[in-house]
Amino acid sequence: MEKLAQFRNGSVPVDRREGLSPRELLHEYDLRGRPVIVDHARPWPALHRWSFELFRTRYGHLTRTVGGRTITLAEQIDRIHTSTEEDPAPYPFNFDLRESFPELLQDLRPRLSYGRRDRTEHALVPRPLLNGTTVHELFFGGRGSFYPVLHYDLLGMATQITQIRGDKEFFLFPPDQTPLIYPRTDNPRLSQVGNAFAPDLERFPLYRYVKPHYARVREGETLFFPPGWWHATWIDGPSITYGRTVLNAGNWRRFAREKYTNWRRSNPMLALPAFAACRALGLMLSFTELL
Ligand SMILES: [Fe+2]
């Protein structure tokens, strides 16, 4: 893990902005393709109501399989509290919030917005169009839990990460560092490097030149980052993270392109008409959003 300390010390700090207005978020960060840490989530009921005890009591029976082992959320919460760097709690341990805890969605309001209508829940966007991504996700981890595989998020989505409990570190790499990250040929949104914190520099010599942007997202804060940013994460204490993907007029074209790539693989005959329909839907949504 020799890169971890190096990344923490030699990285570009992500801006932390209090009281950033939606307009400033749009113009200074989203449109410029830059990440930022914001405090919009401070009023969320989740920050006052959600605890490890709540999840253990109400949802302890839910299970996930990590590394071939199926464990309950109650077991994971026990592991989180005894987790160490030498023996970390399994990770990623995550749930689709809409499927597993739909009644909790109301605790995540008001939504973070920045002057563009979110299309993930738009009535005109068919739900199956979003297959392949989880819009609302909860992650549970403990000290030493980490997700070291550099990747960027699916379907051209922008990402909002809010720490409901504890802190989490993000190591982010802008799209212009892609050649240093060795994308896989079969799945170019994943890096071949493997563990971003313990790379094999003989196999991946250019990786020594990467320069991450660093964000320690504290409890109650939200990290926003644009589509296409590579990232890996590290946790140093009990943590509950809410991840939210965002689709709007700003990233619809990229979304349609990535859908087209998927359709070409799964159903080549329908890929082009589906892509054309998706682009037309984007134009129609843009028109209705003007009204
Ligand atoms: Fe991710």
PDB file of C-alpha atoms and ligand atoms in Angstrom:
ATOM      1  CA  MET A   1       0.000   0.000   0.000  1.00  0.00           C
ATOM      2  CA  GLU A   2       2.998   2.271  -0.513  1.00  0.00           C
ATOM      3  CA  LYS A   3       1.052   4.542  -2.850  1.00  0.00           C
ATOM      4  CA  LEU A   4      -1.582   5.382  -0.230  1.00  0.00           C
ATOM      5  CA  ALA A   5       0.635   7.764   1.786  1.00  0.00           C
ATOM      6  CA  GLN A   6       2.138   9.151  -1.424  1.00  0.00           C
ATOM      7  CA  PHE A   7      -1.317   9.843  -2.872  1.00  0.00           C
ATOM      8  CA  ARG A   8      -2.489  11.507   0.346  1.00  0.00           C
ATOM      9  CA  ASN A   9       0.523  13.828   0.444  1.00  0.00           C
ATOM     10  CA  GLY A  10       1.192  14.513  -3.203  1.00  0.00           C
ATOM     11  CA  SER A  11      -2.307  14.998  -4.503  1.00  0.00           C
ATOM     12  CA  VAL A  12      -4.370  17.974  -5.612  1.00  0.00           C
ATOM     13  CA  PRO A  13      -6.932  18.775  -2.888  1.00  0.00           C
ATOM     14  CA  VAL A  14     -10.524  18.795  -4.092  1.00  0.00           C
ATOM     15  CA  ASP A  15     -12.193  22.171  -3.392  1.00  0.00           C
ATOM     16  CA  ARG A  16     -14.373  22.230  -0.282  1.00  0.00           C
ATOM     17  CA  ARG A  17     -17.114  24.885  -0.622  1.00  0.00           C
ATOM     18  CA  GLU A  18     -19.662  25.874   1.990  1.00  0.00           C
ATOM     19  CA  GLY A  19     -22.990  27.296   0.890  1.00  0.00           C
ATOM     20  CA  LEU A  20     -22.235  26.820  -2.806  1.00  0.00           C
ATOM     21  CA  SER A  21     -25.276  27.886  -4.809  1.00  0.00           C
ATOM     22  CA  PRO A  22     -26.706  25.609  -7.526  1.00  0.00           C
ATOM     23  CA  ARG A  23     -25.564  28.155 -10.119  1.00  0.00           C
ATOM     24  CA  GLU A  24     -21.991  28.165  -8.790  1.00  0.00           C
ATOM     25  CA  LEU A  25     -21.944  24.363  -8.690  1.00  0.00           C
ATOM     26  CA  LEU A  26     -23.124  24.239 -12.293  1.00  0.00           C
ATOM     27  CA  HIS A  27     -20.787  26.894 -13.683  1.00  0.00           C
ATOM     28  CA  GLU A  28     -17.659  26.451 -11.566  1.00  0.00           C
ATOM     29  CA  TYR A  29     -17.631  22.655 -11.332  1.00  0.00           C
ATOM     30  CA  ASP A  30     -20.117  20.676 -13.459  1.00  0.00           C
ATOM     31  CA  LEU A  31     -19.588  22.611 -16.701  1.00  0.00           C
ATOM     32  CA  ARG A  32     -15.819  22.735 -16.138  1.00  0.00           C
ATOM     33  CA  GLY A  33     -15.685  19.008 -15.345  1.00  0.00           C
ATOM     34  CA  ARG A  34     -14.238  19.520 -11.856  1.00  0.00           C
ATOM     35  CA  PRO A  35     -15.033  17.733  -8.567  1.00  0.00           C
ATOM     36  CA  VAL A  36     -16.074  19.590  -5.404  1.00  0.00           C
ATOM     37  CA  ILE A  37     -17.057  18.829  -1.813  1.00  0.00           C
ATOM     38  CA  VAL A  38     -20.268  20.583  -0.747  1.00  0.00           C
ATOM     39  CA  ASP A  39     -22.453  20.819   2.350  1.00  0.00           C
ATOM     40  CA  HIS A  40     -25.920  20.713   0.783  1.00  0.00           C
ATOM     41  CA  ALA A  41     -26.884  17.555   2.711  1.00  0.00           C
ATOM     42  CA  ARG A  42     -26.651  19.104   6.182  1.00  0.00           C
ATOM     43  CA  PRO A  43     -30.462  19.341   6.613  1.00  0.00           C
ATOM     44  CA  TRP A  44     -31.101  15.731   5.552  1.00  0.00           C
ATOM     45  CA  PRO A  45     -33.053  13.703   8.144  1.00  0.00           C
ATOM     46  CA  ALA A  46     -30.738  10.761   7.353  1.00  0.00           C
ATOM     47  CA  LEU A  47     -27.882  12.537   9.126  1.00  0.00           C
ATOM     48  CA  HIS A  48     -29.867  12.621  12.369  1.00  0.00           C
ATOM     49  CA  ARG A  49     -31.869   9.407  12.093  1.00  0.00           C
ATOM     50  CA  TRP A  50     -29.604   6.813  10.512  1.00  0.00           C
ATOM     51  CA  SER A  51     -27.319   4.822  12.773  1.00  0.00           C
ATOM     52  CA  PHE A  52     -25.629   1.442  12.661  1.00  0.00           C
ATOM     53  CA  GLU A  53     -28.116   0.376  15.359  1.00  0.00           C
ATOM     54  CA  LEU A  54     -31.063   1.317  13.132  1.00  0.00           C
ATOM     55  CA  PHE A  55     -29.749  -0.805  10.265  1.00  0.00           C
ATOM     56  CA  ARG A  56     -28.873  -3.692  12.570  1.00  0.00           C
ATOM     57  CA  THR A  57     -32.332  -3.731  14.218  1.00  0.00           C
ATOM     58  CA  ARG A  58     -34.500  -3.102  11.191  1.00  0.00           C
ATOM     59  CA  TYR A  59     -32.517  -4.541   8.302  1.00  0.00           C
ATOM     60  CA  GLY A  60     -29.981  -6.887   9.950  1.00  0.00           C
ATOM     61  CA  HIS A  61     -31.388  -9.896   8.068  1.00  0.00           C
ATOM     62  CA  LEU A  62     -30.523  -8.537   4.591  1.00  0.00           C
ATOM     63  CA  THR A  63     -27.599 -10.312   2.964  1.00  0.00           C
ATOM     64  CA  ARG A  64     -24.822  -9.603   0.481  1.00  0.00           C
ATOM     65  CA  THR A  65     -22.204 -11.877  -1.003  1.00  0.00           C
ATOM     66  CA  VAL A  66     -18.681 -10.451  -0.920  1.00  0.00           C
ATOM     67  CA  GLY A  67     -15.638 -12.437  -1.970  1.00  0.00           C
ATOM     68  CA  GLY A  68     -17.748 -15.605  -2.258  1.00  0.00           C
ATOM     69  CA  ARG A  69     -19.136 -15.343   1.309  1.00  0.00           C
ATOM     70  CA  THR A  70     -22.720 -14.411   2.060  1.00  0.00           C
ATOM     71  CA  ILE A  71     -23.130 -12.358   5.207  1.00  0.00           C
ATOM     72  CA  THR A  72     -25.987 -10.485   6.803  1.00  0.00           C
ATOM     73  CA  LEU A  73     -25.999  -6.747   7.367  1.00  0.00           C
ATOM     74  CA  ALA A  74     -26.030  -7.449  11.147  1.00  0.00           C
ATOM     75  CA  GLU A  75     -22.820  -9.509  10.775  1.00  0.00           C
ATOM     76  CA  GLN A  76     -21.263  -6.798   8.636  1.00  0.00           C
ATOM     77  CA  ILE A  77     -22.066  -4.141  11.233  1.00  0.00           C
ATOM     78  CA  ASP A  78     -20.333  -6.277  13.907  1.00  0.00           C
ATOM     79  CA  ARG A  79     -17.328  -6.667  11.575  1.00  0.00           C
ATOM     80  CA  ILE A  80     -17.292  -2.920  10.904  1.00  0.00           C
ATOM     81  CA  HIS A  81     -16.845  -2.180  14.584  1.00  0.00           C
ATOM     82  CA  THR A  82     -13.868  -4.537  14.937  1.00  0.00           C
ATOM     83  CA  SER A  83     -12.428  -3.849  11.468  1.00  0.00           C
ATOM     84  CA  THR A  84      -8.683  -3.169  11.225  1.00  0.00           C
ATOM     85  CA  GLU A  85      -6.267  -2.500   8.372  1.00  0.00           C
ATOM     86  CA  GLU A  86      -4.892  -6.034   8.858  1.00  0.00           C
ATOM     87  CA  ASP A  87      -8.345  -7.637   8.959  1.00  0.00           C
ATOM     88  CA  PRO A  88     -10.810  -5.264   7.293  1.00  0.00           C
ATOM     89  CA  ALA A  89     -14.569  -5.730   7.038  1.00  0.00           C
ATOM     90  CA  PRO A  90     -15.549  -7.109   3.586  1.00  0.00           C
ATOM     91  CA  TYR A  91     -15.990  -4.475   0.903  1.00  0.00           C
ATOM     92  CA  PRO A  92     -17.773  -3.315  -1.172  1.00  0.00           C
ATOM     93  CA  PHE A  93     -20.797  -4.211   0.929  1.00  0.00           C
ATOM     94  CA  ASN A  94     -23.563  -2.328  -0.824  1.00  0.00           C
ATOM     95  CA  PHE A  95     -27.311  -2.280  -1.393  1.00  0.00           C
ATOM     96  CA  ASP A  96     -29.639  -0.784  -3.956  1.00  0.00           C
ATOM     97  CA  LEU A  97     -31.442   1.648  -1.674  1.00  0.00           C
ATOM     98  CA  ARG A  98     -34.612   1.660  -3.761  1.00  0.00           C
ATOM     99  CA  GLU A  99     -34.873  -2.136  -3.506  1.00  0.00           C
ATOM    100  CA  SER A 100     -33.731  -2.748   0.065  1.00  0.00           C
ATOM    101  CA  PHE A 101     -34.715   0.392   2.000  1.00  0.00           C
ATOM    102  CA  PRO A 102     -37.266   2.281  -0.177  1.00  0.00           C
ATOM    103  CA  GLU A 103     -38.861   3.923   2.869  1.00  0.00           C
ATOM    104  CA  LEU A 104     -35.539   5.594   3.703  1.00  0.00           C
ATOM    105  CA  LEU A 105     -35.351   7.570   0.453  1.00  0.00           C
ATOM    106  CA  GLN A 106     -37.456  10.314   2.014  1.00  0.00           C
ATOM    107  CA  ASP A 107     -34.631  10.952   4.515  1.00  0.00           C
ATOM    108  CA  LEU A 108     -32.336  12.061   1.679  1.00  0.00           C
ATOM    109  CA  ARG A 109     -34.075  15.339   0.857  1.00  0.00           C
ATOM    110  CA  PRO A 110     -33.862  18.083  -0.245  1.00  0.00           C
ATOM    111  CA  ARG A 111     -32.029  16.727  -3.270  1.00  0.00           C
ATOM    112  CA  LEU A 112     -28.752  18.167  -4.372  1.00  0.00           C
ATOM    113  CA  SER A 113     -29.477  20.081  -7.496  1.00  0.00           C
ATOM    114  CA  TYR A 114     -27.572  22.481  -9.665  1.00  0.00           C
ATOM    115  CA  GLY A 115     -30.021  23.971 -12.044  1.00  0.00           C
ATOM    116  CA  ARG A 116     -30.534  20.970 -14.267  1.00  0.00           C
ATOM    117  CA  ARG A 117     -33.429  18.565 -13.961  1.00  0.00           C
ATOM    118  CA  ASP A 118     -32.409  15.084 -12.943  1.00  0.00           C
ATOM    119  CA  ARG A 119     -33.618  12.547 -15.477  1.00  0.00           C
ATOM    120  CA  THR A 120     -33.112   9.312 -13.517  1.00  0.00           C
ATOM    121  CA  GLU A 121     -36.659   9.584 -12.168  1.00  0.00           C
ATOM    122  CA  HIS A 122     -38.249  11.533 -15.011  1.00  0.00           C
ATOM    123  CA  ALA A 123     -41.682  10.151 -15.977  1.00  0.00           C
ATOM    124  CA  LEU A 124     -40.710  10.077 -19.673  1.00  0.00           C
ATOM    125  CA  VAL A 125     -37.524   8.049 -19.094  1.00  0.00           C
ATOM    126  CA  PRO A 126     -38.373   4.338 -19.162  1.00  0.00           C
ATOM    127  CA  ARG A 127     -36.874   2.574 -16.117  1.00  0.00           C
ATOM    128  CA  PRO A 128     -35.287  -0.223 -18.223  1.00  0.00           C
ATOM    129  CA  LEU A 129     -33.176   2.453 -19.944  1.00  0.00           C
ATOM    130  CA  LEU A 130     -31.264   2.780 -16.671  1.00  0.00           C
ATOM    131  CA  ASN A 131     -30.555  -0.942 -16.361  1.00  0.00           C
ATOM    132  CA  GLY A 132     -26.894  -1.436 -15.610  1.00  0.00           C
ATOM    133  CA  THR A 133     -26.574   1.282 -13.014  1.00  0.00           C
ATOM    134  CA  THR A 134     -27.836   1.736  -9.452  1.00  0.00           C
ATOM    135  CA  VAL A 135     -29.139   5.247  -8.939  1.00  0.00           C
ATOM    136  CA  HIS A 136     -29.334   5.174  -5.126  1.00  0.00           C
ATOM    137  CA  GLU A 137     -26.807   2.995  -3.326  1.00  0.00           C
ATOM    138  CA  LEU A 138     -25.719   2.481   0.299  1.00  0.00           C
ATOM    139  CA  PHE A 139     -22.254   1.218   1.267  1.00  0.00           C
ATOM    140  CA  PHE A 140     -21.227  -0.096   4.692  1.00  0.00           C
ATOM    141  CA  GLY A 141     -17.514  -0.367   5.533  1.00  0.00           C
ATOM    142  CA  GLY A 142     -15.030  -0.195   8.414  1.00  0.00           C
ATOM    143  CA  ARG A 143     -11.415   0.689   9.118  1.00  0.00           C
ATOM    144  CA  GLY A 144      -9.163  -0.683   6.401  1.00  0.00           C
ATOM    145  CA  SER A 145     -12.037  -1.451   3.988  1.00  0.00           C
ATOM    146  CA  PHE A 146     -11.155  -0.215   0.555  1.00  0.00           C
ATOM    147  CA  TYR A 147     -12.067  -0.409  -3.101  1.00  0.00           C
ATOM    148  CA  PRO A 148      -8.742  -0.262  -4.897  1.00  0.00           C
ATOM    149  CA  VAL A 149      -9.720  -0.982  -8.498  1.00  0.00           C
ATOM    150  CA  LEU A 150      -9.611   2.252 -10.458  1.00  0.00           C
ATOM    151  CA  HIS A 151     -12.782   2.674 -12.482  1.00  0.00           C
ATOM    152  CA  TYR A 152     -15.180   5.321 -13.643  1.00  0.00           C
ATOM    153  CA  ASP A 153     -18.894   5.027 -13.066  1.00  0.00           C
ATOM    154  CA  LEU A 154     -21.266   3.370 -15.504  1.00  0.00           C
ATOM    155  CA  LEU A 155     -23.311   4.916 -18.289  1.00  0.00           C
ATOM    156  CA  GLY A 156     -21.719   8.342 -18.264  1.00  0.00           C
ATOM    157  CA  MET A 157     -23.249   9.217 -14.937  1.00  0.00           C
ATOM    158  CA  ALA A 158     -22.083  12.052 -12.690  1.00  0.00           C
ATOM    159  CA  THR A 159     -21.738  10.959  -9.065  1.00  0.00           C
ATOM    160  CA  GLN A 160     -22.671  12.408  -5.688  1.00  0.00           C
ATOM    161  CA  ILE A 161     -21.235  10.682  -2.608  1.00  0.00           C
ATOM    162  CA  THR A 162     -22.592  11.678   0.807  1.00  0.00           C
ATOM    163  CA  GLN A 163     -21.101  10.441   4.058  1.00  0.00           C
ATOM    164  CA  ILE A 164     -24.003   9.628   6.374  1.00  0.00           C
ATOM    165  CA  ARG A 165     -21.693   8.187   9.046  1.00  0.00           C
ATOM    166  CA  GLY A 166     -17.925   8.475   9.320  1.00  0.00           C
ATOM    167  CA  ASP A 167     -15.395   9.712   6.762  1.00  0.00           C
ATOM    168  CA  LYS A 168     -14.183   8.227   3.484  1.00  0.00           C
ATOM    169  CA  GLU A 169     -11.199   9.060   1.294  1.00  0.00           C
ATOM    170  CA  PHE A 170     -11.504   9.357  -2.468  1.00  0.00           C
ATOM    171  CA  PHE A 171      -8.578   9.317  -4.881  1.00  0.00           C
ATOM    172  CA  LEU A 172      -9.801  10.783  -8.161  1.00  0.00           C
ATOM    173  CA  PHE A 173      -8.049  10.937 -11.524  1.00  0.00           C
ATOM    174  CA  PRO A 174      -9.327  13.191 -14.326  1.00  0.00           C
ATOM    175  CA  PRO A 175     -10.078  11.728 -17.754  1.00  0.00           C
ATOM    176  CA  ASP A 176      -6.875  13.224 -19.214  1.00  0.00           C
ATOM    177  CA  GLN A 177      -4.843  10.775 -17.071  1.00  0.00           C
ATOM    178  CA  THR A 178      -6.519   7.770 -18.751  1.00  0.00           C
ATOM    179  CA  PRO A 179      -3.364   6.742 -20.692  1.00  0.00           C
ATOM    180  CA  LEU A 180      -1.481   6.417 -17.375  1.00  0.00           C
ATOM    181  CA  ILE A 181      -4.175   4.167 -15.897  1.00  0.00           C
ATOM    182  CA  TYR A 182      -4.160   1.359 -18.504  1.00  0.00           C
ATOM    183  CA  PRO A 183      -7.863   0.825 -19.277  1.00  0.00           C
ATOM    184  CA  ARG A 184      -8.794  -2.779 -19.968  1.00  0.00           C
ATOM    185  CA  THR A 185      -9.422  -3.531 -23.629  1.00  0.00           C
ATOM    186  CA  ASP A 186     -12.505  -5.668 -22.895  1.00  0.00           C
ATOM    187  CA  ASN A 187     -13.974  -3.128 -20.434  1.00  0.00           C
ATOM    188  CA  PRO A 188     -12.374   0.306 -20.795  1.00  0.00           C
ATOM    189  CA  ARG A 189     -13.979   1.727 -17.645  1.00  0.00           C
ATOM    190  CA  LEU A 190     -11.808  -0.567 -15.493  1.00  0.00           C
ATOM    191  CA  SER A 191      -8.057  -0.223 -15.007  1.00  0.00           C
ATOM    192  CA  GLN A 192      -5.688  -3.143 -15.546  1.00  0.00           C
ATOM    193  CA  VAL A 193      -3.510  -1.894 -12.700  1.00  0.00           C
ATOM    194  CA  GLY A 194      -5.508  -3.810 -10.070  1.00  0.00           C
ATOM    195  CA  ASN A 195      -4.746  -2.404  -6.643  1.00  0.00           C
ATOM    196  CA  ALA A 196      -4.333   1.355  -7.160  1.00  0.00           C
ATOM    197  CA  PHE A 197      -2.410   1.586  -3.865  1.00  0.00           C
ATOM    198  CA  ALA A 198       0.038  -1.274  -4.569  1.00  0.00           C
ATOM    199  CA  PRO A 199       0.669  -1.240  -8.329  1.00  0.00           C
ATOM    200  CA  ASP A 200       3.130  -3.372 -10.253  1.00  0.00           C
ATOM    201  CA  LEU A 201       5.172  -0.530 -11.778  1.00  0.00           C
ATOM    202  CA  GLU A 202       7.207  -2.875 -13.955  1.00  0.00           C
ATOM    203  CA  ARG A 203       4.054  -3.963 -15.738  1.00  0.00           C
ATOM    204  CA  PHE A 204       2.468  -0.504 -15.650  1.00  0.00           C
ATOM    205  CA  PRO A 205       5.383   1.952 -15.760  1.00  0.00           C
ATOM    206  CA  LEU A 206       3.339   5.022 -16.758  1.00  0.00           C
ATOM    207  CA  TYR A 207       1.238   4.649 -13.614  1.00  0.00           C
ATOM    208  CA  ARG A 208       4.079   6.212 -11.596  1.00  0.00           C
ATOM    209  CA  TYR A 209       3.147   9.569 -13.172  1.00  0.00           C
ATOM    210  CA  VAL A 210      -0.498   9.643 -12.062  1.00  0.00           C
ATOM    211  CA  LYS A 211      -1.474  12.557  -9.862  1.00  0.00           C
ATOM    212  CA  PRO A 212      -4.726  12.123  -7.995  1.00  0.00           C
ATOM    213  CA  HIS A 213      -7.148  14.704  -6.759  1.00  0.00           C
ATOM    214  CA  TYR A 214      -7.775  13.902  -3.115  1.00  0.00           C
ATOM    215  CA  ALA A 215     -10.996  14.239  -1.121  1.00  0.00           C
ATOM    216  CA  ARG A 216     -11.528  13.233   2.465  1.00  0.00           C
ATOM    217  CA  VAL A 217     -15.314  13.354   2.581  1.00  0.00           C
ATOM    218  CA  ARG A 218     -16.398  13.997   6.153  1.00  0.00           C
ATOM    219  CA  GLU A 219     -19.651  13.001   7.822  1.00  0.00           C
ATOM    220  CA  GLY A 220     -22.437  15.175   6.396  1.00  0.00           C
ATOM    221  CA  GLU A 221     -20.440  16.274   3.343  1.00  0.00           C
ATOM    222  CA  THR A 222     -21.044  15.410  -0.295  1.00  0.00           C
ATOM    223  CA  LEU A 223     -18.443  14.855  -2.973  1.00  0.00           C
ATOM    224  CA  PHE A 224     -19.611  15.663  -6.478  1.00  0.00           C
ATOM    225  CA  PHE A 225     -17.566  14.425  -9.408  1.00  0.00           C
ATOM    226  CA  PRO A 226     -18.263  14.569 -13.138  1.00  0.00           C
ATOM    227  CA  PRO A 227     -18.551  11.614 -15.538  1.00  0.00           C
ATOM    228  CA  GLY A 228     -15.405   9.813 -16.594  1.00  0.00           C
ATOM    229  CA  TRP A 229     -13.316  10.512 -13.474  1.00  0.00           C
ATOM    230  CA  TRP A 230     -11.369   7.434 -12.364  1.00  0.00           C
ATOM    231  CA  HIS A 231     -11.521   6.712  -8.644  1.00  0.00           C
ATOM    232  CA  ALA A 232     -10.569   4.398  -5.783  1.00  0.00           C
ATOM    233  CA  THR A 233     -11.565   4.657  -2.123  1.00  0.00           C
ATOM    234  CA  TRP A 234     -10.229   4.010   1.372  1.00  0.00           C
ATOM    235  CA  ILE A 235     -12.060   3.951   4.719  1.00  0.00           C
ATOM    236  CA  ASP A 236     -10.454   4.463   8.115  1.00  0.00           C
ATOM    237  CA  GLY A 237     -13.429   3.998  10.477  1.00  0.00           C
ATOM    238  CA  PRO A 238     -17.075   2.864  10.598  1.00  0.00           C
ATOM    239  CA  SER A 239     -18.753   4.334   7.548  1.00  0.00           C
ATOM    240  CA  ILE A 240     -22.143   4.545   5.851  1.00  0.00           C
ATOM    241  CA  THR A 241     -22.020   6.130   2.407  1.00  0.00           C
ATOM    242  CA  TYR A 242     -24.880   7.155   0.150  1.00  0.00           C
ATOM    243  CA  GLY A 243     -23.976   7.108  -3.526  1.00  0.00           C
ATOM    244  CA  ARG A 244     -26.270   8.791  -6.029  1.00  0.00           C
ATOM    245  CA  THR A 245     -25.792   8.862  -9.783  1.00  0.00           C
ATOM    246  CA  VAL A 246     -27.016  11.825 -11.788  1.00  0.00           C
ATOM    247  CA  LEU A 247     -28.263  11.960 -15.342  1.00  0.00           C
ATOM    248  CA  ASN A 248     -29.335  15.258 -16.878  1.00  0.00           C
ATOM    249  CA  ALA A 249     -29.021  17.402 -19.983  1.00  0.00           C
ATOM    250  CA  GLY A 250     -25.281  17.740 -19.324  1.00  0.00           C
ATOM    251  CA  ASN A 251     -24.373  14.059 -19.600  1.00  0.00           C
ATOM    252  CA  TRP A 252     -27.228  12.648 -21.722  1.00  0.00           C
ATOM    253  CA  ARG A 253     -25.113  12.429 -24.912  1.00  0.00           C
ATOM    254  CA  ARG A 254     -22.425  10.494 -23.112  1.00  0.00           C
ATOM    255  CA  PHE A 255     -25.097   8.271 -21.545  1.00  0.00           C
ATOM    256  CA  ALA A 256     -26.590   7.559 -25.001  1.00  0.00           C
ATOM    257  CA  ARG A 257     -23.130   6.700 -26.393  1.00  0.00           C
ATOM    258  CA  GLU A 258     -22.420   4.238 -23.592  1.00  0.00           C
ATOM    259  CA  LYS A 259     -25.882   2.682 -23.970  1.00  0.00           C
ATOM    260  CA  TYR A 260     -25.167   2.280 -27.704  1.00  0.00           C
ATOM    261  CA  THR A 261     -21.906   0.431 -26.940  1.00  0.00           C
ATOM    262  CA  ASN A 262     -23.846  -1.941 -24.664  1.00  0.00           C
ATOM    263  CA  TRP A 263     -26.675  -2.442 -27.165  1.00  0.00           C
ATOM    264  CA  ARG A 264     -24.194  -3.212 -29.931  1.00  0.00           C
ATOM    265  CA  ARG A 265     -22.893  -6.078 -27.814  1.00  0.00           C
ATOM    266  CA  SER A 266     -26.280  -7.405 -26.674  1.00  0.00           C
ATOM    267  CA  ASN A 267     -28.458  -6.766 -29.731  1.00  0.00           C
ATOM    268  CA  PRO A 268     -26.551  -5.373 -32.743  1.00  0.00           C
ATOM    269  CA  MET A 269     -29.630  -5.197 -34.989  1.00  0.00           C
ATOM    270  CA  LEU A 270     -31.478  -2.908 -32.600  1.00  0.00           C
ATOM    271  CA  ALA A 271     -28.507  -0.870 -31.420  1.00  0.00           C
ATOM    272  CA  LEU A 272     -28.730   1.939 -33.971  1.00  0.00           C
ATOM    273  CA  PRO A 273     -32.529   2.491 -33.783  1.00  0.00           C
ATOM    274  CA  ALA A 274     -32.328   2.342 -29.965  1.00  0.00           C
ATOM    275  CA  PHE A 275     -29.510   4.913 -29.996  1.00  0.00           C
ATOM    276  CA  ALA A 276     -31.511   7.211 -32.306  1.00  0.00           C
ATOM    277  CA  ALA A 277     -34.569   6.891 -30.027  1.00  0.00           C
ATOM    278  CA  CYS A 278     -32.421   7.645 -26.979  1.00  0.00           C
ATOM    279  CA  ARG A 279     -30.968  10.779 -28.596  1.00  0.00           C
ATOM    280  CA  ALA A 280     -34.468  11.879 -29.683  1.00  0.00           C
ATOM    281  CA  LEU A 281     -35.729  11.371 -26.123  1.00  0.00           C
ATOM    282  CA  GLY A 282     -32.842  13.543 -24.902  1.00  0.00           C
ATOM    283  CA  LEU A 283     -33.848  16.344 -27.284  1.00  0.00           C
ATOM    284  CA  MET A 284     -37.473  16.085 -26.256  1.00  0.00           C
ATOM    285  CA  LEU A 285     -36.533  16.224 -22.561  1.00  0.00           C
ATOM    286  CA  SER A 286     -34.354  19.262 -23.209  1.00  0.00           C
ATOM    287  CA  PHE A 287     -37.297  20.951 -24.898  1.00  0.00           C
ATOM    288  CA  THR A 288     -39.724  20.164 -22.043  1.00  0.00           C
ATOM    289  CA  GLU A 289     -37.127  21.365 -19.523  1.00  0.00           C
ATOM    290  CA  LEU A 290     -37.171  24.771 -21.180  1.00  0.00           C
ATOM    291  CA  LEU A 291     -40.891  25.181 -20.524  1.00  0.00           C
TER     292      LEU A 291
HETATM  293 FE    FE B   1     -17.483   4.204  -8.505  1.00  0.00          FE
END
